Amino acid sequence: LRILREANDAIPGEVISQKISNLEHVIRRIFESVSKHPGRIGEMERFMEYYLPTTVKLVNAYRDFDSVGTQGANISSAKAEIERTLDTINQAFERLLDDLYQDAALDVSTDASVIQTMLKKDGWAESDFTGGMKNE
């Protein structure tokens, strides 16, 4: 995150800067999620060993290309490719984050369903069991 922040600070472009900021934000949230749920660390192996280092490499390459000064066809093409790739990476990392919360979401959904069913069964909510509310 520190390396991404430093690269982002060095790159003046507003569009690329927003993409990198989004990336920093989602990575921070991924780390927070794994910190709260360490049992999920096994799912992070590829993220930590390939995706994150390669993303940092691409952002640093963009920073290097941007600092060259001249924007020939090769540099412009490489920068455009990195920008498109950062969009893909941001989407993928958001999905990864969402997947990290899959079990928690399932638990909440199950709890909500059970309590609704019990409230209906006990007559405290509209119910298919009794046809109405308790004390009607």
PDB file of N, CA, C and O in Angstrom, residues 29-59:
ATOM      1  N   ARG A  29      -9.194  -2.745   2.321  1.00  0.00           N
ATOM      2  CA  ARG A  29     -10.379  -3.457   2.811  1.00  0.00           C
ATOM      3  C   ARG A  29     -10.158  -4.968   2.789  1.00  0.00           C
ATOM      4  O   ARG A  29     -10.636  -5.682   3.679  1.00  0.00           O
ATOM      5  N   ILE A  30      -9.447  -5.472   1.785  1.00  0.00           N
ATOM      6  CA  ILE A  30      -9.123  -6.902   1.731  1.00  0.00           C
ATOM      7  C   ILE A  30      -8.264  -7.276   2.933  1.00  0.00           C
ATOM      8  O   ILE A  30      -8.517  -8.259   3.626  1.00  0.00           O
ATOM      9  N   PHE A  31      -7.220  -6.474   3.192  1.00  0.00           N
ATOM     10  CA  PHE A  31      -6.348  -6.744   4.335  1.00  0.00           C
ATOM     11  C   PHE A  31      -7.127  -6.694   5.649  1.00  0.00           C
ATOM     12  O   PHE A  31      -6.915  -7.523   6.537  1.00  0.00           O
ATOM     13  N   GLU A  32      -8.034  -5.728   5.795  1.00  0.00           N
ATOM     14  CA  GLU A  32      -8.838  -5.620   7.013  1.00  0.00           C
ATOM     15  C   GLU A  32      -9.723  -6.850   7.185  1.00  0.00           C
ATOM     16  O   GLU A  32      -9.865  -7.369   8.294  1.00  0.00           O
ATOM     17  N   SER A  33     -10.311  -7.310   6.089  1.00  0.00           N
ATOM     18  CA  SER A  33     -11.174  -8.483   6.142  1.00  0.00           C
ATOM     19  C   SER A  33     -10.396  -9.716   6.581  1.00  0.00           C
ATOM     20  O   SER A  33     -10.850 -10.476   7.444  1.00  0.00           O
ATOM     21  N   VAL A  34      -9.228  -9.912   6.004  1.00  0.00           N
ATOM     22  CA  VAL A  34      -8.413 -11.076   6.366  1.00  0.00           C
ATOM     23  C   VAL A  34      -7.916 -10.948   7.803  1.00  0.00           C
ATOM     24  O   VAL A  34      -7.826 -11.942   8.521  1.00  0.00           O
ATOM     25  N   SER A  35      -7.632  -9.729   8.223  1.00  0.00           N
ATOM     26  CA  SER A  35      -7.205  -9.502   9.606  1.00  0.00           C
ATOM     27  C   SER A  35      -8.308  -9.896  10.586  1.00  0.00           C
ATOM     28  O   SER A  35      -8.040 -10.487  11.632  1.00  0.00           O
ATOM     29  N   LYS A  36      -9.556  -9.589  10.244  1.00  0.00           N
ATOM     30  CA  LYS A  36     -10.684  -9.927  11.107  1.00  0.00           C
ATOM     31  C   LYS A  36     -11.042 -11.413  11.031  1.00  0.00           C
ATOM     32  O   LYS A  36     -11.604 -11.964  11.965  1.00  0.00           O
ATOM     33  N   HIS A  37     -10.731 -12.031   9.892  1.00  0.00           N
ATOM     34  CA  HIS A  37     -11.077 -13.435   9.669  1.00  0.00           C
ATOM     35  C   HIS A  37      -9.834 -14.179   9.176  1.00  0.00           C
ATOM     36  O   HIS A  37      -9.730 -14.514   7.996  1.00  0.00           O
ATOM     37  N   PRO A  38      -8.877 -14.453  10.064  1.00  0.00           N
ATOM     38  CA  PRO A  38      -7.606 -15.051   9.654  1.00  0.00           C
ATOM     39  C   PRO A  38      -7.743 -16.425   9.012  1.00  0.00           C
ATOM     40  O   PRO A  38      -6.847 -16.864   8.286  1.00  0.00           O
ATOM     41  N   GLY A  39      -8.854 -17.081   9.216  1.00  0.00           N
ATOM     42  CA  GLY A  39      -9.069 -18.375   8.590  1.00  0.00           C
ATOM     43  C   GLY A  39      -9.153 -18.284   7.075  1.00  0.00           C
ATOM     44  O   GLY A  39      -9.019 -19.279   6.369  1.00  0.00           O
ATOM     45  N   ARG A  40      -9.338 -17.092   6.559  1.00  0.00           N
ATOM     46  CA  ARG A  40      -9.454 -16.877   5.114  1.00  0.00           C
ATOM     47  C   ARG A  40      -8.095 -16.639   4.451  1.00  0.00           C
ATOM     48  O   ARG A  40      -8.017 -16.463   3.248  1.00  0.00           O
ATOM     49  N   ILE A  41      -7.028 -16.644   5.225  1.00  0.00           N
ATOM     50  CA  ILE A  41      -5.698 -16.322   4.695  1.00  0.00           C
ATOM     51  C   ILE A  41      -5.282 -17.281   3.584  1.00  0.00           C
ATOM     52  O   ILE A  41      -4.571 -16.893   2.660  1.00  0.00           O
ATOM     53  N   GLY A  42      -5.734 -18.524   3.639  1.00  0.00           N
ATOM     54  CA  GLY A  42      -5.385 -19.489   2.606  1.00  0.00           C
ATOM     55  C   GLY A  42      -5.847 -19.058   1.222  1.00  0.00           C
ATOM     56  O   GLY A  42      -5.197 -19.354   0.216  1.00  0.00           O
ATOM     57  N   GLU A  43      -6.965 -18.350   1.171  1.00  0.00           N
ATOM     58  CA  GLU A  43      -7.495 -17.868  -0.101  1.00  0.00           C
ATOM     59  C   GLU A  43      -6.673 -16.717  -0.664  1.00  0.00           C
ATOM     60  O   GLU A  43      -6.859 -16.333  -1.810  1.00  0.00           O
ATOM     61  N   MET A  44      -5.783 -16.181   0.132  1.00  0.00           N
ATOM     62  CA  MET A  44      -5.033 -14.991  -0.256  1.00  0.00           C
ATOM     63  C   MET A  44      -3.674 -15.306  -0.864  1.00  0.00           C
ATOM     64  O   MET A  44      -2.957 -14.403  -1.275  1.00  0.00           O
ATOM     65  N   GLU A  45      -3.310 -16.567  -0.947  1.00  0.00           N
ATOM     66  CA  GLU A  45      -1.972 -16.925  -1.414  1.00  0.00           C
ATOM     67  C   GLU A  45      -1.663 -16.360  -2.800  1.00  0.00           C
ATOM     68  O   GLU A  45      -0.657 -15.696  -3.000  1.00  0.00           O
ATOM     69  N   ARG A  46      -2.515 -16.613  -3.761  1.00  0.00           N
ATOM     70  CA  ARG A  46      -2.271 -16.123  -5.122  1.00  0.00           C
ATOM     71  C   ARG A  46      -2.318 -14.597  -5.172  1.00  0.00           C
ATOM     72  O   ARG A  46      -1.560 -13.959  -5.875  1.00  0.00           O
ATOM     73  N   PHE A  47      -3.222 -14.022  -4.390  1.00  0.00           N
ATOM     74  CA  PHE A  47      -3.316 -12.566  -4.311  1.00  0.00           C
ATOM     75  C   PHE A  47      -1.991 -11.972  -3.843  1.00  0.00           C
ATOM     76  O   PHE A  47      -1.473 -11.039  -4.448  1.00  0.00           O
ATOM     77  N   MET A  48      -1.448 -12.543  -2.766  1.00  0.00           N
ATOM     78  CA  MET A  48      -0.224 -12.002  -2.176  1.00  0.00           C
ATOM     79  C   MET A  48       1.029 -12.323  -2.989  1.00  0.00           C
ATOM     80  O   MET A  48       1.961 -11.529  -3.022  1.00  0.00           O
ATOM     81  N   GLU A  49       1.045 -13.483  -3.624  1.00  0.00           N
ATOM     82  CA  GLU A  49       2.253 -13.908  -4.331  1.00  0.00           C
ATOM     83  C   GLU A  49       2.302 -13.481  -5.791  1.00  0.00           C
ATOM     84  O   GLU A  49       3.388 -13.414  -6.365  1.00  0.00           O
ATOM     85  N   TYR A  50       1.144 -13.224  -6.395  1.00  0.00           N
ATOM     86  CA  TYR A  50       1.168 -12.849  -7.812  1.00  0.00           C
ATOM     87  C   TYR A  50       0.414 -11.556  -8.110  1.00  0.00           C
ATOM     88  O   TYR A  50       0.983 -10.612  -8.640  1.00  0.00           O
ATOM     89  N   TYR A  51      -0.872 -11.519  -7.766  1.00  0.00           N
ATOM     90  CA  TYR A  51      -1.682 -10.371  -8.177  1.00  0.00           C
ATOM     91  C   TYR A  51      -1.192  -9.052  -7.603  1.00  0.00           C
ATOM     92  O   TYR A  51      -1.054  -8.068  -8.331  1.00  0.00           O
ATOM     93  N   LEU A  52      -0.942  -9.018  -6.322  1.00  0.00           N
ATOM     94  CA  LEU A  52      -0.512  -7.771  -5.697  1.00  0.00           C
ATOM     95  C   LEU A  52       0.868  -7.326  -6.191  1.00  0.00           C
ATOM     96  O   LEU A  52       1.026  -6.170  -6.607  1.00  0.00           O
ATOM     97  N   PRO A  53       1.886  -8.200  -6.210  1.00  0.00           N
ATOM     98  CA  PRO A  53       3.191  -7.753  -6.721  1.00  0.00           C
ATOM     99  C   PRO A  53       3.151  -7.332  -8.193  1.00  0.00           C
ATOM    100  O   PRO A  53       3.815  -6.359  -8.581  1.00  0.00           O
ATOM    101  N   THR A  54       2.364  -8.019  -9.003  1.00  0.00           N
ATOM    102  CA  THR A  54       2.278  -7.660 -10.415  1.00  0.00           C
ATOM    103  C   THR A  54       1.559  -6.323 -10.581  1.00  0.00           C
ATOM    104  O   THR A  54       1.936  -5.506 -11.427  1.00  0.00           O
ATOM    105  N   THR A  55       0.554  -6.088  -9.765  1.00  0.00           N
ATOM    106  CA  THR A  55      -0.145  -4.800  -9.800  1.00  0.00           C
ATOM    107  C   THR A  55       0.806  -3.669  -9.429  1.00  0.00           C
ATOM    108  O   THR A  55       0.843  -2.627 -10.105  1.00  0.00           O
ATOM    109  N   VAL A  56       1.586  -3.869  -8.391  1.00  0.00           N
ATOM    110  CA  VAL A  56       2.567  -2.856  -7.980  1.00  0.00           C
ATOM    111  C   VAL A  56       3.578  -2.622  -9.109  1.00  0.00           C
ATOM    112  O   VAL A  56       3.936  -1.475  -9.409  1.00  0.00           O
ATOM    113  N   LYS A  57       4.015  -3.680  -9.747  1.00  0.00           N
ATOM    114  CA  LYS A  57       4.951  -3.573 -10.861  1.00  0.00           C
ATOM    115  C   LYS A  57       4.358  -2.735 -11.998  1.00  0.00           C
ATOM    116  O   LYS A  57       5.039  -1.868 -12.561  1.00  0.00           O
ATOM    117  N   LEU A  58       3.101  -2.968 -12.327  1.00  0.00           N
ATOM    118  CA  LEU A  58       2.441  -2.205 -13.393  1.00  0.00           C
ATOM    119  C   LEU A  58       2.315  -0.724 -13.027  1.00  0.00           C
ATOM    120  O   LEU A  58       2.560   0.153 -13.864  1.00  0.00           O
ATOM    121  N   VAL A  59       1.930  -0.448 -11.784  1.00  0.00           N
ATOM    122  CA  VAL A  59       1.795   0.951 -11.353  1.00  0.00           C
ATOM    123  C   VAL A  59       3.147   1.643 -11.372  1.00  0.00           C
ATOM    124  O   VAL A  59       3.265   2.799 -11.824  1.00  0.00           O
TER     125      VAL A  59
END
